[in-house]
CSV table of C-alpha atoms in Angstrom, one decimal:
chain,number,residue,atom,x,y,z
V,1,MET,CA,25.3,-17.9,1.6
V,2,ASP,CA,23.8,-20.0,-1.2
V,3,LEU,CA,24.4,-19.6,-4.9
V,4,THR,CA,21.1,-17.9,-5.6
V,5,THR,CA,21.8,-15.2,-3.0
V,6,ILE,CA,25.2,-14.5,-4.5
V,7,ALA,CA,23.7,-14.3,-8.0
V,8,LEU,CA,21.1,-11.9,-6.6
V,9,LEU,CA,23.8,-9.7,-5.1
V,10,ILE,CA,25.6,-9.6,-8.4
V,11,LEU,CA,22.5,-9.2,-10.6
V,12,VAL,CA,20.7,-6.4,-8.7
V,13,PRO,CA,23.4,-3.8,-9.3
V,14,VAL,CA,23.7,-4.9,-12.9
V,15,LEU,CA,19.9,-4.6,-13.3
V,16,ALA,CA,19.9,-1.2,-11.6
V,17,TRP,CA,22.7,0.0,-13.9
V,18,ARG,CA,20.9,-1.3,-17.0
V,19,ILE,CA,17.6,0.4,-16.0
V,20,TYR,CA,19.5,3.6,-15.3
V,21,THR,CA,21.1,3.7,-18.7
V,22,ARG,CA,17.7,3.0,-20.4
V,23,VAL,CA,16.0,5.8,-18.4
V,24,LYS,CA,18.8,8.2,-19.1
V,25,SER,CA,18.6,7.5,-22.8
V,26,ARG,CA,14.9,8.4,-22.7
V,27,MET,CA,15.8,11.8,-21.2
V,28,GLU,CA,17.4,13.1,-24.4
V,29,ARG,CA,15.9,15.0,-27.3
V,30,GLN,CA,12.7,13.3,-28.4
V,31,ARG,CA,10.1,13.7,-31.0
V,32,SER,CA,6.8,14.9,-29.6
V,33,ILE,CA,4.0,12.4,-30.5
V,34,VAL,CA,0.6,13.4,-29.4
V,35,SER,CA,-0.7,9.9,-29.0
V,36,ARG,CA,2.1,9.2,-26.5
V,37,HIS,CA,1.2,12.2,-24.5
V,38,TYR,CA,-2.4,11.0,-24.2
V,39,THR,CA,-1.2,7.5,-23.3
V,40,GLY,CA,1.0,9.0,-20.6
V,41,LEU,CA,-2.0,10.8,-19.1
V,42,LEU,CA,-3.9,7.6,-19.0
V,43,VAL,CA,-1.1,5.3,-17.7
V,44,PHE,CA,0.1,7.7,-15.0
V,45,PHE,CA,-3.4,8.4,-13.8
V,46,GLY,CA,-3.9,4.7,-13.6
V,47,MET,CA,-0.7,4.3,-11.5
V,48,VAL,CA,-2.4,6.4,-8.8
V,49,ALA,CA,-6.1,5.4,-9.3
V,50,VAL,CA,-5.7,1.6,-9.2
V,51,PRO,CA,-3.6,1.4,-6.0
V,52,ALA,CA,-5.8,4.1,-4.3
V,53,SER,CA,-8.9,2.0,-5.0
V,54,GLU,CA,-7.5,-1.1,-3.4
V,55,MET,CA,-5.8,0.4,-0.3
V,56,SER,CA,-7.4,0.7,3.2
V,57,ASP,CA,-4.4,2.0,5.2
V,58,PRO,CA,-4.9,5.7,5.7
V,59,LEU,CA,-1.2,6.3,6.0
V,60,ALA,CA,-0.5,4.6,2.7
V,61,ILE,CA,-3.3,6.6,1.0
V,62,ALA,CA,-1.9,9.9,2.5
V,63,ALA,CA,1.6,9.0,1.3
V,64,LEU,CA,0.2,8.3,-2.2
V,65,ALA,CA,-1.6,11.6,-2.2
V,66,ALA,CA,1.4,13.5,-0.9
V,67,GLY,CA,3.7,11.9,-3.5
V,68,THR,CA,1.3,12.7,-6.2
V,69,VAL,CA,1.1,16.4,-5.2
V,70,ALA,CA,4.8,16.6,-4.9
V,71,GLY,CA,5.2,14.9,-8.3
V,72,LEU,CA,2.7,17.3,-9.9
V,73,ALA,CA,4.7,20.2,-8.6
V,74,LEU,CA,8.0,18.7,-9.8
V,75,GLY,CA,6.4,18.0,-13.2
V,76,ALA,CA,5.5,21.7,-13.5
V,77,TYR,CA,9.0,22.7,-12.6
V,78,GLY,CA,10.5,20.1,-15.0
V,79,LEU,CA,8.4,21.6,-17.8
V,80,ARG,CA,9.9,25.0,-17.2
V,81,LEU,CA,13.4,23.4,-17.6
V,82,THR,CA,12.4,21.6,-20.8
V,83,ARG,CA,13.6,22.9,-24.2
V,84,PHE,CA,10.9,22.9,-26.9
V,85,GLU,CA,11.7,22.9,-30.6
V,86,GLU,CA,9.6,23.3,-33.7
V,87,THR,CA,11.5,22.3,-36.8
V,88,GLU,CA,10.8,21.3,-40.4
V,89,GLU,CA,11.1,17.6,-39.3
V,90,GLY,CA,8.5,18.0,-36.6
V,91,TYR,CA,8.2,18.9,-33.0
V,92,PHE,CA,10.8,18.0,-30.4
V,93,PHE,CA,11.4,18.4,-26.7
V,94,THR,CA,14.4,17.9,-24.5
V,95,PRO,CA,13.5,17.2,-20.8
V,96,ASN,CA,15.7,18.0,-17.9
V,97,ALA,CA,17.6,14.7,-17.6
V,98,ARG,CA,18.6,14.9,-13.9
V,99,LEU,CA,15.1,15.5,-12.6
V,100,GLY,CA,13.5,12.8,-14.7
V,101,VAL,CA,16.2,10.2,-14.0
V,102,LEU,CA,16.1,11.0,-10.3
V,103,ILE,CA,12.3,10.5,-10.0
V,104,ALA,CA,12.3,7.4,-12.2
V,105,MET,CA,15.2,5.8,-10.4
V,106,ALA,CA,13.6,6.5,-7.0
V,107,LEU,CA,10.6,4.3,-8.1
V,108,VAL,CA,12.9,1.7,-9.6
V,109,ALA,CA,15.0,1.5,-6.4
V,110,ARG,CA,11.9,1.0,-4.3
V,111,VAL,CA,10.6,-1.8,-6.6
V,112,LEU,CA,14.0,-3.5,-6.6
V,113,TYR,CA,13.9,-3.3,-2.8
V,114,LEU,CA,10.6,-5.0,-2.7
V,115,GLY,CA,11.9,-7.7,-5.0
V,116,VAL,CA,14.8,-8.3,-2.7
V,117,LEU,CA,12.5,-8.3,0.3
V,118,ILE,CA,10.2,-10.9,-1.3
V,119,TYR,CA,13.3,-13.0,-2.1
V,120,ALA,CA,14.6,-12.7,1.5
V,121,ASN,CA,11.2,-13.8,2.9
V,122,LYS,CA,11.0,-16.8,0.6
V,123,GLY,CA,10.7,-20.0,2.6
V,124,SER,CA,9.8,-18.2,5.8
V,125,ASN,CA,6.4,-17.8,7.4
V,126,MET,CA,6.4,-14.0,6.7
V,127,PRO,CA,3.7,-12.8,4.4
V,128,THR,CA,4.7,-11.6,0.9
V,129,PRO,CA,4.7,-7.8,0.9
V,130,ARG,CA,2.4,-6.1,-1.6
V,131,ILE,CA,3.3,-2.9,-3.4
V,132,THR,CA,0.5,-1.1,-1.6
V,133,ASP,CA,1.6,-2.2,1.9
V,134,SER,CA,4.3,0.4,2.4
V,135,PRO,CA,3.7,4.2,2.7
V,136,LEU,CA,7.2,4.8,1.4
V,137,THR,CA,6.5,2.8,-1.7
V,138,MET,CA,3.2,4.6,-2.2
V,139,LEU,CA,5.1,7.9,-1.8
V,140,THR,CA,7.5,7.0,-4.7
V,141,VAL,CA,4.7,5.6,-6.9
V,142,GLY,CA,2.7,8.9,-6.4
V,143,LEU,CA,5.8,11.0,-7.0
V,144,ALA,CA,6.7,9.2,-10.3
V,145,ALA,CA,3.1,9.1,-11.5
V,146,GLY,CA,2.4,12.7,-10.6
V,147,TYR,CA,5.6,13.9,-12.3
V,148,PHE,CA,5.2,12.0,-15.5
V,149,TRP,CA,1.4,12.8,-15.7
V,150,MET,CA,2.1,16.5,-15.3
V,151,TYR,CA,4.9,16.2,-17.9
V,152,SER,CA,2.5,14.5,-20.4
V,153,LEU,CA,-0.1,17.1,-19.8
V,154,GLY,CA,2.4,19.9,-20.3
V,155,LEU,CA,3.6,18.4,-23.6
V,156,LEU,CA,0.1,18.0,-24.8
V,157,ARG,CA,-0.8,21.6,-23.9
V,158,TRP,CA,2.4,22.8,-25.7
V,159,ARG,CA,1.3,20.9,-28.8
V,160,MET,CA,-2.2,22.2,-28.7
V,161,LYS,CA,-0.9,25.8,-28.3
V,162,VAL,CA,1.4,25.3,-31.3
V,163,ARG,CA,-1.5,23.9,-33.3
V,164,ASN,CA,-3.7,26.9,-32.5
V,165,GLU,CA,-0.9,29.4,-33.4
V,166,ILE,CA,0.0,27.7,-36.7
V,167,GLY,CA,-3.5,26.6,-37.7
V,168,THR,CA,-2.3,23.2,-38.9
V,169,PHE,CA,-1.6,20.1,-36.9
V,170,LYS,CA,1.3,17.6,-37.4
V,171,PRO,CA,0.9,14.3,-35.5
């Protein structure tokens, strides 16, 4: 085993832990900002649309579609577990931390796996894997994109409902 492999074996768990703590901190009480909800709709739609437009493998396309549908369903479930608050300081929401962290870390784990696979294939005649090559990767991409897209949509709908009830709008 060479030095770069040992460094990789040490750094991957540290990187995974750091990403986990970052994701977990984002699953606490947050201010609702409408522009972020619109951005979430756009970004997570793009996470599905861009790979789908480039893929030709029917199994990978089906996995992306299945993951997206499952993510949408989990996003709707996650919204039911969310606590919404209207205070003098603004609008806040507290997502279900376990569900959000689980879905985000599934995607992170798959991307880290691809990174390790690319490193392991370095110097060999094996082709470098692309993110769209594996149906399992596409399943996790669809799951995360569907979940967070539905979550952004639900937060946006909540804010629009609050605006219609109050008659004023706080960004």
